[in-house]
XYZ file of C-alpha atoms in Angstrom:
566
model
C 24.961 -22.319 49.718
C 21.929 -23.526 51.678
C 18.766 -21.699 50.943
C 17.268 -20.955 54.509
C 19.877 -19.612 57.369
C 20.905 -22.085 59.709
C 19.815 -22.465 63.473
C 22.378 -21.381 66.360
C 21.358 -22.909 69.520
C 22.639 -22.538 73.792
C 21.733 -25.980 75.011
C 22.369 -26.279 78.953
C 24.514 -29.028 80.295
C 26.589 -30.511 83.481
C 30.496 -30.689 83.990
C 32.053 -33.753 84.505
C 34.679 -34.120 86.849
C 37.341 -36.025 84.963
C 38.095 -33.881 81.838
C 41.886 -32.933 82.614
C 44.137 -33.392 79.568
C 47.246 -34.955 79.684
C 50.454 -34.250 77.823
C 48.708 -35.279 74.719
C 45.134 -34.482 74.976
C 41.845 -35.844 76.696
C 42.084 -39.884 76.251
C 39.274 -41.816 76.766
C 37.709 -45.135 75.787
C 35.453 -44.765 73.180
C 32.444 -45.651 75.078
C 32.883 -42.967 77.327
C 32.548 -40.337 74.480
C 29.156 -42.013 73.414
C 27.813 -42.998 76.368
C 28.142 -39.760 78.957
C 25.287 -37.078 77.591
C 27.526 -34.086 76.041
C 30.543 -35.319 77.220
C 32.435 -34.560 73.713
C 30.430 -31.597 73.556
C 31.777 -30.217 76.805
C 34.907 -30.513 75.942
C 35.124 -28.969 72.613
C 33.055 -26.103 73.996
C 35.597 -25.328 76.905
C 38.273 -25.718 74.120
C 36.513 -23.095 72.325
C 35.901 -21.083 75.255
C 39.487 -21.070 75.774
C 40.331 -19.017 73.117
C 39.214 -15.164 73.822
C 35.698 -14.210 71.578
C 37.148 -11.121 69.878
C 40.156 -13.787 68.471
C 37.785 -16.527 67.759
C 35.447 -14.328 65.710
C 35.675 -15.044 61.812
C 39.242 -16.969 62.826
C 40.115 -20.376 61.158
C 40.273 -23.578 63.178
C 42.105 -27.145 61.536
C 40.516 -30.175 62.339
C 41.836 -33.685 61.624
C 42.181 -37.149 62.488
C 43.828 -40.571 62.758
C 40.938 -42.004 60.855
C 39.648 -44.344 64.211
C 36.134 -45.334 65.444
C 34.165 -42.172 66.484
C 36.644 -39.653 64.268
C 33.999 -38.668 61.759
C 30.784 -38.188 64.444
C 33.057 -36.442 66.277
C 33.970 -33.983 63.422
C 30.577 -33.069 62.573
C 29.985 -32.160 65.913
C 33.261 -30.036 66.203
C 32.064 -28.400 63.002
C 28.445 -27.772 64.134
C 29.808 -26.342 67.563
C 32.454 -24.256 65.634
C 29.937 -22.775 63.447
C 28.099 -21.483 66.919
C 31.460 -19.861 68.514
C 31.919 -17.837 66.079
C 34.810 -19.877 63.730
C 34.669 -18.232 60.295
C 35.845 -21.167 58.537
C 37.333 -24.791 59.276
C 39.530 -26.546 57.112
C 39.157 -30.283 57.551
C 41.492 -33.356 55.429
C 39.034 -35.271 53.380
C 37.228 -38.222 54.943
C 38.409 -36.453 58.248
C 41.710 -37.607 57.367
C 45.096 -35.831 57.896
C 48.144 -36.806 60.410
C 49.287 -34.987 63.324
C 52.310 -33.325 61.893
C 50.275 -32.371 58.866
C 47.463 -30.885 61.330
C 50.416 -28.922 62.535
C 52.075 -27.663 59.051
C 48.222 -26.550 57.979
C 48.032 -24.457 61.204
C 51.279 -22.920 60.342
C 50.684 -22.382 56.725
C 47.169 -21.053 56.494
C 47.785 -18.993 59.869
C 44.987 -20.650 61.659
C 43.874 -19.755 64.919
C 44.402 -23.470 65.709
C 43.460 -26.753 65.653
C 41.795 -30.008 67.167
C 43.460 -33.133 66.256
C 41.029 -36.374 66.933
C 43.549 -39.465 68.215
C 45.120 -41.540 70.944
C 48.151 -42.010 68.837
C 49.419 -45.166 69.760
C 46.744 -46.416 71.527
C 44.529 -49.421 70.477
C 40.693 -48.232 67.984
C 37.533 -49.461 67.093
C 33.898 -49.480 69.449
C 36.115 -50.848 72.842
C 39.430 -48.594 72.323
C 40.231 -45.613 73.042
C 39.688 -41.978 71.528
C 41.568 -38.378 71.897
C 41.149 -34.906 71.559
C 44.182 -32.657 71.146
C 43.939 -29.283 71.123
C 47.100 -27.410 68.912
C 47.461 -23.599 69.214
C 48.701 -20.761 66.737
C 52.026 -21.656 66.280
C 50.667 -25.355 65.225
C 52.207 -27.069 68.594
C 50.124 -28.971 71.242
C 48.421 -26.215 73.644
C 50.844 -25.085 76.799
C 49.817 -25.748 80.233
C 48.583 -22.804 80.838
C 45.968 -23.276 78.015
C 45.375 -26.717 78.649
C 44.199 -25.476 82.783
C 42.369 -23.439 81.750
C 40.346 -26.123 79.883
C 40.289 -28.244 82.030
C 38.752 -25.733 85.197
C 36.150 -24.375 82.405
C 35.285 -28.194 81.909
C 34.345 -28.608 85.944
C 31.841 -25.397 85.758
C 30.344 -25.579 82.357
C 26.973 -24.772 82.276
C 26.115 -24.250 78.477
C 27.339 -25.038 74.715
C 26.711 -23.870 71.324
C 26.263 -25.713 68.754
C 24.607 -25.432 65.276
C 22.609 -28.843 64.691
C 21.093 -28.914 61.532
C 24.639 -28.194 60.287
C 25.865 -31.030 58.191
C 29.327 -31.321 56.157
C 30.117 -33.521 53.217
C 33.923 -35.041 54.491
C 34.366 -36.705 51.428
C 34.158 -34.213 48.628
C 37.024 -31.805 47.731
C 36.180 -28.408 47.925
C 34.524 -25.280 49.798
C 31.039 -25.406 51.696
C 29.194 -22.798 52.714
C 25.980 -22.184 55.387
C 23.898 -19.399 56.087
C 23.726 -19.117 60.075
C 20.976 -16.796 61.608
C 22.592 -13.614 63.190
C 25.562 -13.965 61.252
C 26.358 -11.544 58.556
C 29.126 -13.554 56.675
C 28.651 -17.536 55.819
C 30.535 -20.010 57.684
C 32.789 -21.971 55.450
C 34.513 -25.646 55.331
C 37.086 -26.359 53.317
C 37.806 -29.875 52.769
C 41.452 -30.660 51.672
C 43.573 -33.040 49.981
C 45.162 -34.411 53.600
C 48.744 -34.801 52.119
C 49.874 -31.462 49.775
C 50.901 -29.562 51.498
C 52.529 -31.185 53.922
C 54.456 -32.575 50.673
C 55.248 -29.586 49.904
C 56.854 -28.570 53.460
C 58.978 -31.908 52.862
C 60.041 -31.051 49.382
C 61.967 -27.778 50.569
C 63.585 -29.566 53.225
C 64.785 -32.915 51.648
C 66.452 -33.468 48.477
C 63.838 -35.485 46.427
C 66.325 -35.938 43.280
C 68.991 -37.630 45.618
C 66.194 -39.439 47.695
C 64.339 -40.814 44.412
C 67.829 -42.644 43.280
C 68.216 -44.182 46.111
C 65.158 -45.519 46.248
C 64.663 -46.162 42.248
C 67.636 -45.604 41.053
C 70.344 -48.396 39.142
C 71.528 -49.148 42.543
C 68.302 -48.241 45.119
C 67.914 -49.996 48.036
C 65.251 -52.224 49.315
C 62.713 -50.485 51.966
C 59.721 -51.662 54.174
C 57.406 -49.561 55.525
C 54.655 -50.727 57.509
C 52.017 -48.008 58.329
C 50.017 -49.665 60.566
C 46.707 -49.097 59.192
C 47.198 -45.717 60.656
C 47.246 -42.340 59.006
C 50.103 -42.029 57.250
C 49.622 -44.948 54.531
C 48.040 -42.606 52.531
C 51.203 -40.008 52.699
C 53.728 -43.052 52.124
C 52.005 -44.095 49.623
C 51.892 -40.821 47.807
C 55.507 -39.432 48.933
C 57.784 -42.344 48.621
C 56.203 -44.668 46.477
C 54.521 -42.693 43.569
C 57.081 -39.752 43.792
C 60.101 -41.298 45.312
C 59.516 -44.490 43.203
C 59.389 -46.895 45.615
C 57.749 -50.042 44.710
C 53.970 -49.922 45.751
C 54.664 -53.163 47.569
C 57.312 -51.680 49.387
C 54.454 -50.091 51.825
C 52.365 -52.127 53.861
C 48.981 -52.018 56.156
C 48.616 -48.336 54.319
C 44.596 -48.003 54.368
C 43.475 -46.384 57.529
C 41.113 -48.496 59.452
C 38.595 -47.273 62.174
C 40.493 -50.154 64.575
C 43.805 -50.651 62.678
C 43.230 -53.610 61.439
C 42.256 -55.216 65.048
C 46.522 -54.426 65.430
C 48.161 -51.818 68.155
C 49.413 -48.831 66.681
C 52.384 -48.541 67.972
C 55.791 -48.804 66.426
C 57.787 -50.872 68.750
C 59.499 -54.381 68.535
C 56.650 -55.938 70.923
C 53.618 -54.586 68.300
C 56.121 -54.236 65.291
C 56.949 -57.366 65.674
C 55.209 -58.418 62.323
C 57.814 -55.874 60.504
C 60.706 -57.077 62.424
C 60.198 -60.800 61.433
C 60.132 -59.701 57.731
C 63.094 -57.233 58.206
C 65.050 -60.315 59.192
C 65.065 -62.143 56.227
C 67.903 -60.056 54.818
C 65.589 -59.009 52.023
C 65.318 -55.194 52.470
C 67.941 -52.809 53.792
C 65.969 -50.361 55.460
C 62.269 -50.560 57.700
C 60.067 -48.538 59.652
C 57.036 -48.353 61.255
C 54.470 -45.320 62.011
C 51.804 -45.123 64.749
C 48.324 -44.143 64.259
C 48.559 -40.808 63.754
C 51.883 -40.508 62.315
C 53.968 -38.405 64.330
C 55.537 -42.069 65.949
C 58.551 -44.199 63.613
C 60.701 -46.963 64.481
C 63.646 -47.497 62.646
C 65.110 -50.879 61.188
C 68.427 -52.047 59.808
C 69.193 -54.674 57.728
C 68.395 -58.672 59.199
C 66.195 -56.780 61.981
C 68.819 -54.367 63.549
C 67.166 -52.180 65.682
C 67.663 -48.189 66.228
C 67.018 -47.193 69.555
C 65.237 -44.057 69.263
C 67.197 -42.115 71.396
C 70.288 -43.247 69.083
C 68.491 -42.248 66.086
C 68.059 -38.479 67.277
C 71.612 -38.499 67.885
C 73.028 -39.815 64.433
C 70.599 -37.373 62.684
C 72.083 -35.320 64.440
C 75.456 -36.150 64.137
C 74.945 -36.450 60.824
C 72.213 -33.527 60.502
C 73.943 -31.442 57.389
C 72.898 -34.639 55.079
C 69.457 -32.671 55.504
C 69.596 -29.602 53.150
C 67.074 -27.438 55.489
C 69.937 -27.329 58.188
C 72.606 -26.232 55.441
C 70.600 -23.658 54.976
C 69.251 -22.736 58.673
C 71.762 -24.094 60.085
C 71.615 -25.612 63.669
C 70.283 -23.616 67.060
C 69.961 -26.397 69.153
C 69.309 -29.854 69.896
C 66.816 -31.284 73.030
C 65.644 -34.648 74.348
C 63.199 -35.678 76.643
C 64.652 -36.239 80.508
C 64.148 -39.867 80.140
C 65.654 -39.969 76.848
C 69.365 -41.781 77.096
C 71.923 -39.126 76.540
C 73.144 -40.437 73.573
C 72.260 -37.003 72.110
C 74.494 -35.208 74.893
C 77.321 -37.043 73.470
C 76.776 -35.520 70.028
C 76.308 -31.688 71.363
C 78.985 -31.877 73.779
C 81.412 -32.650 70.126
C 79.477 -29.980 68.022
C 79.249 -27.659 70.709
C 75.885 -26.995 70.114
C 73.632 -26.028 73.293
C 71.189 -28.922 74.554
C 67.685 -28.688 76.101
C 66.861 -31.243 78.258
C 63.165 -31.336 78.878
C 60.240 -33.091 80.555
C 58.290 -35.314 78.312
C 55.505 -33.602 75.794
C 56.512 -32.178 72.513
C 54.965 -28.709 73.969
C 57.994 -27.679 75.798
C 60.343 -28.715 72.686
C 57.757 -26.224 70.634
C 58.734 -23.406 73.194
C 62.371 -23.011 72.614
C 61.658 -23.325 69.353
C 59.129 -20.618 68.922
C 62.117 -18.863 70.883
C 64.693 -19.869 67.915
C 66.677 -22.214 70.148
C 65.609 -25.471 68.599
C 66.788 -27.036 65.480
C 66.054 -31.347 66.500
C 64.787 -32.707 68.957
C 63.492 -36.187 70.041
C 62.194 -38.464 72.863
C 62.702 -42.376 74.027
C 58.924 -42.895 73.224
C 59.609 -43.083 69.606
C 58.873 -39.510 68.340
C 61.646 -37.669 66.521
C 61.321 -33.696 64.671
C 62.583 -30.432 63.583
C 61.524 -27.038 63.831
C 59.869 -26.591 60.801
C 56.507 -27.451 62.460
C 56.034 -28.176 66.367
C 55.166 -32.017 66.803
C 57.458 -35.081 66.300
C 56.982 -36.317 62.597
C 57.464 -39.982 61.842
C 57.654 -39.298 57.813
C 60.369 -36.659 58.757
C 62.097 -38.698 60.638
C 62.185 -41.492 58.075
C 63.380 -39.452 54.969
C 66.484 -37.648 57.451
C 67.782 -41.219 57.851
C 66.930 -42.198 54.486
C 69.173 -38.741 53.432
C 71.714 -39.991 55.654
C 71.968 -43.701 53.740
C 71.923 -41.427 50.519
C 74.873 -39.679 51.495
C 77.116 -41.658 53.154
C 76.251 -44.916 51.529
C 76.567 -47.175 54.428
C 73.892 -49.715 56.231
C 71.835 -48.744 59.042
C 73.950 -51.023 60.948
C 77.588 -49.595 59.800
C 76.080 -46.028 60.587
C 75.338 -46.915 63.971
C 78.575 -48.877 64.651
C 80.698 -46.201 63.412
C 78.602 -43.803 65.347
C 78.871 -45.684 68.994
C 82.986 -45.838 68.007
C 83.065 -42.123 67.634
C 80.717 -41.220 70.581
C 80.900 -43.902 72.875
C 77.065 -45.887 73.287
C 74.508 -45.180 75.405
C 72.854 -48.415 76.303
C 69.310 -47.697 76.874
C 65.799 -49.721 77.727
C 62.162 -49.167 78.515
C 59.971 -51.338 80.840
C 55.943 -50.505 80.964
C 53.509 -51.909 83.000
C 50.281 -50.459 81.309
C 47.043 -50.672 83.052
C 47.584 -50.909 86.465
C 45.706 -49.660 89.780
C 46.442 -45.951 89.759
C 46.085 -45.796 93.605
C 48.686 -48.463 93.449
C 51.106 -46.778 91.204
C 50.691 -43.518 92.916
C 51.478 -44.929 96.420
C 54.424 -46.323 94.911
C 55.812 -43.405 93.740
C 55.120 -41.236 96.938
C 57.170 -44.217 98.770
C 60.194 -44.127 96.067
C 60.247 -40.151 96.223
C 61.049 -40.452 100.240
C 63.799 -42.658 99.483
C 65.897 -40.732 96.553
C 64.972 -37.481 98.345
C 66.262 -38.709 101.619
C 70.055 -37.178 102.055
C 71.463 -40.205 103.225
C 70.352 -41.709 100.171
C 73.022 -39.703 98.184
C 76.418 -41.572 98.167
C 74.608 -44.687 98.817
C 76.627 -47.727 97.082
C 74.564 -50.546 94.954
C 76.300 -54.347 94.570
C 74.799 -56.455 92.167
C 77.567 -59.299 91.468
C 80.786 -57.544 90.953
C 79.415 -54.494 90.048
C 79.040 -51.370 91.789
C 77.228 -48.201 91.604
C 77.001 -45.112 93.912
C 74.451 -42.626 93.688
C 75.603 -39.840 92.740
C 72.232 -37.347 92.400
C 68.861 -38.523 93.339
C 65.398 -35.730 92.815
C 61.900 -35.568 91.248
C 63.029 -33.922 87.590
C 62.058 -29.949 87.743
C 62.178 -27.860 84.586
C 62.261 -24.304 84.403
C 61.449 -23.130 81.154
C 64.389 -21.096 78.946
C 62.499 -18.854 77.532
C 58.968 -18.076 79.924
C 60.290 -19.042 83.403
C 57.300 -21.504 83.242
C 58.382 -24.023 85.969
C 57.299 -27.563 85.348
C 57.451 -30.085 88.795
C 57.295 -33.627 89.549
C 58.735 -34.542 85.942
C 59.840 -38.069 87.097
C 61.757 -39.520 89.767
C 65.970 -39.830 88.742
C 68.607 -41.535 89.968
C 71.879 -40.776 88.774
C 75.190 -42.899 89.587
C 78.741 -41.488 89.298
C 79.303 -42.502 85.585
C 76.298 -41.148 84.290
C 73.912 -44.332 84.295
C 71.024 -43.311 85.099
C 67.023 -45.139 86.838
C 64.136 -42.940 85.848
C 60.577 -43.584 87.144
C 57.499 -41.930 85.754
C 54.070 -42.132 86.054
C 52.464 -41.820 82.113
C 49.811 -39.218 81.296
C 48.678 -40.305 78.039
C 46.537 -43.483 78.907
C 42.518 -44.094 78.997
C 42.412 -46.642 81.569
C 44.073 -46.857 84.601
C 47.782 -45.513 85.567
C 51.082 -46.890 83.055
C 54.258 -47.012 84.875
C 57.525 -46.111 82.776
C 61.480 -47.699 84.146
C 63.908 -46.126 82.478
C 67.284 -47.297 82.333
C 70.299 -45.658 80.813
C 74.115 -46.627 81.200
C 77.308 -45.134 79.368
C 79.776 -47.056 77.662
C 82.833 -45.272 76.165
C 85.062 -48.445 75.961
C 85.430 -49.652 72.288
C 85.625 -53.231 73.147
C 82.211 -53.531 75.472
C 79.318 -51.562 72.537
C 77.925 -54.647 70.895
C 76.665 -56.241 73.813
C 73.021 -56.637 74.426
C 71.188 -54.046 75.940
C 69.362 -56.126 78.112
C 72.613 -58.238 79.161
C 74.266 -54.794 79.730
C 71.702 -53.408 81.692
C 70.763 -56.309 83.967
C 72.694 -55.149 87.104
C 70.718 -51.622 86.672
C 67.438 -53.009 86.222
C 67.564 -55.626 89.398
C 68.372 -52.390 91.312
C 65.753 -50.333 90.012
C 63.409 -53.545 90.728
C 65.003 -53.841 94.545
C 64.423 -50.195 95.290
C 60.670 -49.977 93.967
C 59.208 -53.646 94.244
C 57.466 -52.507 91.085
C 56.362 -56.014 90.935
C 54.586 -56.672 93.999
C 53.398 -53.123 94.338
C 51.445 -53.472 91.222
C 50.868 -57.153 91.088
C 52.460 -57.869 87.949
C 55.305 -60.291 87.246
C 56.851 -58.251 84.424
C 56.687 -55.384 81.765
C 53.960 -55.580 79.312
C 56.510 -53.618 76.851
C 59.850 -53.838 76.868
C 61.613 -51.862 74.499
C-alpha cells in the first residue's frame, strides 16, 4: 500500500472526429495513438463513460493484450484512468499479456463489469503498424451496437477525462496492488494474473485431456505443428499442449510474443502462413495450425499441406460435434455462420435438424443468440471458429475440437474431410481482398453495384461464361433482424444468389487502420460425387470472372489483383 493517497485529476480536452469503432474495436496506426494529444485517453474515457456511474462504482474491469508495440503504455494509462472513474479493481494478465478468448472467459468467471482488450488481431505491429482497442461487456462478448454508438457520439463531444497520474502498476509481478486515492474510502486494487489458468481450466471441462494427451504422446501419437505467430497464444500452446498434453516442445513454433511479431503478419492464412504450409508439406507431421495475434484466429492443416477451408471446418466440428464432451453434456441449441461464410454448415443442420443462424459478420451478434440459449457453434470465413462457453471465436478451441475429432475417429485431416464432402456434398468456397485501397473509391463502387442487384430487372438475369450458365436467382444488400432483440442490422453486404445456391458476396471491411479493404466472396455447391476434388480456384473461375465483369473491381480501385486470396 502506498503511504500518501493518490491524486485524482479532470484534465480538459478536444474530440476528434474519427473515433467510430468498427466490428472489432477502434483500429488505428500506432502513430496515431502517440502522436494526437489524448487521443487514447479520449477514447478510454468515453468507454468508461459508457457504462452508467452507479454500475461502474467499486465494479471490476479486465484488461489485456496481444502483447504489440504501445500495449503496455497503453495499460498504464487504462489503469490510471480506471482508478479516476471509479473501477474498484482491474485484473490485468502479467506483462499485459492474455488472449482475446481468455479476456473473455476472465470476464465471465470473475463477473466483471467488463473489459478492454488492446489488439488489431490480425493486423501487422511494431512503431509503423497498427493498434486496437476493444471494448467487451458483462457477458465477456465484444460490446453491441448500441454500446459501441454510444461511444463513439460521447467521443465527438468530449470535453474532459479522469485520470489518476502518479498511478503506476508493476505488470510483471504476480499478485495484488493496492493505492490510496484521495476522496476514496476503499483502495483501488490490481490484480495481476497468470494469463493462461484459467482459461485452462475452462478447456479442461470441455475437452477430454486423457484422450487428447495419447494422441499426442501416446505409443501411437501423431505428429503436430503449431505455429503461433509470435502472437499471444505461444505462451498458452506452450503450456496446454506441450507441457500438459505432451507434445514435443519443438512441436510449437514462433511462441514468444513480440511487440511486431517477429517483423511477420499475424494472420493465419496460406498467403502469411505460408512459412507453416511449406513445412506441413514435407509429409512430416499429420496435423498444423496457425493462430493470429491475439488468438481468437486458427487455420487448419492436413497432412502434405491439405488445407481446411474454414467454413468446412465449422461444419465437420459440427458434424462431428459429440467427439467434444461439453456438447454430450449440453447438448446442441444451434449452429450460425457469418452471411459470407459458404454454407457448408447449412448442409450439416439441414441433416441434424438443428436450427441455423445466419448472421452479419462480428462475433457480437453470434454472442446474442447465445446469451439467448440458441447457440451451441458457430464460425465465420475469416478464420474464427467458437462455442458458447465464452462469446468470441477461440483459435485454441478450435484446434483441440479437431484434434478430439482425429482422437476419435482415427482418420487424417484429409480422409475426414473427404468423407465429409461425400456425405454432405462440398461447398467450394474462396476469398479475394484488396486491402488498402481509396475508400472514396471503394465506396463509389459499391453504391454503383447496389443499383444494379437492386434493380428488378436484374433478377432472372442469365450469366454465360463458356458453357456455363447462371441465373440470378435473389439479388439485395444482406439485412439482419436480430432473433432475440429485434435489433435490425442494414447494409450487411451486397449478395447475389443464382438458382443452385452459388452465391457473389461484396463487402466493404470494418476492421482496417488505413484506408477501405474490399472482400469478394464466392461460394458454389457441388453435390455430385464425381466433381469434389477439384480445385477451388479451377471450380470457381466462371463465378469469379462474373463477379469481376459486374464490379470492375479492378479498374475501380486500380489494382490488378487480390492482395489475399484465400
Amino acid at each position: 500500500m502506498n503511504d500518501s493517497p493518490l491524486q485524482v485529476l479532470t484534465l480538459p480536452t478536444s474530440p476528434y472526429p474519427d473515433q467510430r469503432p468498427g466490428t472489432s474495436g477502434l483500429r488505428k496506426k500506432v502513430h496515431i495513438f502517440q502522436s494526437k494529444k489524448n487521443y487514447l485517453h479520449n477514447f478510454i474515457q468515453c468507454i468508461f463513460s459508457s457504462i452508467d456511474l452507479r454500475d461502474r462504482q467499486g465494479s471490476t474491469m479486465v484488461v489485456g493484450g496481444d502483447g504489440r508495440y504501445f500495449n503496455s503504455t497503453a495499460i498504464q494509462v487504462i489503469v490510471q484512468m480506471a482508478a479516476a472513474n471509479g473501477v474498484g479493481r482491474v485484473v490485468i494478465g502479467q506483462n499485459g499479456i492474455m488472449s482475446t478468448p481468455a479476456v473473455s472467459c476472465v470476464i465471465r468467471k470473475i463477473k466483471a463489469i467488463g473489459g478492454i482488450i488492446l489488439t488489431a488481431s490480425h493486423n501487422p505491429g511494431g512503431p509503423d503498424g497498427d493498434f486496437g482497442i476493444k471494448f467487451n461487456t458483462a457477458n465477456g462478448g465484444p460490446a453491441p451496437e448500441a454500446v459501441t454508438n454510444k461511444v463513439f457520439q460521447m467521443s465527438r463531444i468530449i470535453e474532459e477525462y479522469a485520470i489518476c497520474p502518479e498511478l503506476r502498476v508493476d505488470l510483471g509481478t504476480i499478485g495484488k496492488q493496492s493505492f490510496d486515492l484521495e476522496n476514496k474510502f476503499k483502495p483501488f486494487t490490481v490484480e495481476i494474473v497468470d494469463p493462461v489458468e484459467s482459461y485452462a481450466n475452462s478447456l479442461r471441462n470441455i475437452f477430454d485431456f486423457a484422450i487428447l494427451k495419447e494422441l499426442l504422446s501416446g505409443d501411437d501419437h501423431i505428429q503436430i505443428r503449431l505455429d503461433a505467430m509470435h502472437g499471444v497464444i505461444g505462451p498458452y500452446v506452450k503450456k496446454i499442449l506441450c507441457e500438459e498434453l505432451g507434445s514435443p516442445a519443438n512441436s510449437a513454433i514462433n511462441c514468444v510474443p513480440l511487440e511486431n511479431f517477429g517483423g511477420c503478419h499475424p494472420d493465419p492464412n496460406l498467403t502469411y502462413g505460408a512459412d507453416l504450409v511449406e513445412t506441413m508439406k514435407s509429409g512430416q507431421y499429420d496435423f498444423g495450425a496457425a493462430f493470429d495475434g491475439d488468438g481468437d484466429r486458427n487455420m487448419i492443416l492436413g497432412k502434405h499441406g491439405f488445407f481446411v477451408n474454414p467454413s468446412d471446418s465449422v461444419a465437420v466440428i459440427a458434424a462431428n460435434i459429440f467427439c467434444i464432451p461439453y456438447f454430450q453434456h449440453t447438448g446442441v441449441r444451434g449452429f450460425a455462420r457469418s452471411m459470407p461464410t459458404s454454407a457448408a454448415l447449412d448442409m450439416v443442420a439441414r441433416a441434424t435438424k438443428i436450427q441455423l443462424y445466419e448472421t452479419p459478420t462480428g462475433w457480437k451478434f453470434f454472442g446474442s443468440l447465445m446469451e439467448a440459449g440458441r447457440l451451441s457453434l458457430c464460425g465465420e470465413e475469416s478464420f474464427g471458429t467458437g462455442s458458447d462457453y465464452i462469446r468470441e471465436k477461440d483459435g485454441l478451441w478450435a484446434v483441440l475440437a479437431w484434434l478430439s475429432i482425429l482422437a476419435v475417429r482415427r482418420q487424417s485431416v484429409e480422409d475426414i474431410l473427404i468423407d465429409h464432402w461425400r456425405t454432405y456434398g462440398r461447398n467450394y468456397y474462396t476469398r479475394f481482398d484488396y486491402e488498402a485501397v481509396d475508400l472514396d473509391a471503394a465506396v463509389e463502387m459499391m453504391l454503383d453495384l447496389e443499383l444494379v442487384v437492386s434493380d428488378k430487372a436484374f433478377i432472372g438475369q442469365v450469366f454465360t461464361v463458356g458453357e456455363k450458365k447462371y441465373q440470378v436467382e435473389a439479388a439485395d444488400n444482406f439485412e439482419y433482424s436480430d432473433p432475440v432483440d429485434g435489433t435490425i442490422s442494414r447494409n450487411q453486404g451486397l449478395r447475389i444468389i443464382f438458382k443452385g445456391g452459388s452465391r457473389i458476396i461484396f463487402r466493404l471491411s470494418g476492421t482496417d487502420s488505413f484506408g477501405a479493404t474490399v472482400r469478394l466472396y464466392i461460394d458454389s455447391f457441388e453435390k455430385d460425387i464425381n466433381k469434389l476434388f477439384q480445385d477451388p480456384q479451377v471450380a470457381l473461375a466462371e463465378l469469379v470472372t462474373i463477379a469481376l465483369q459486374l464490379s470492375q473491381i479492378h479498374e475501380r480501385t486500380g489494382r490488378r489483383g487480390p492482395t489475399v486470396i484465400t
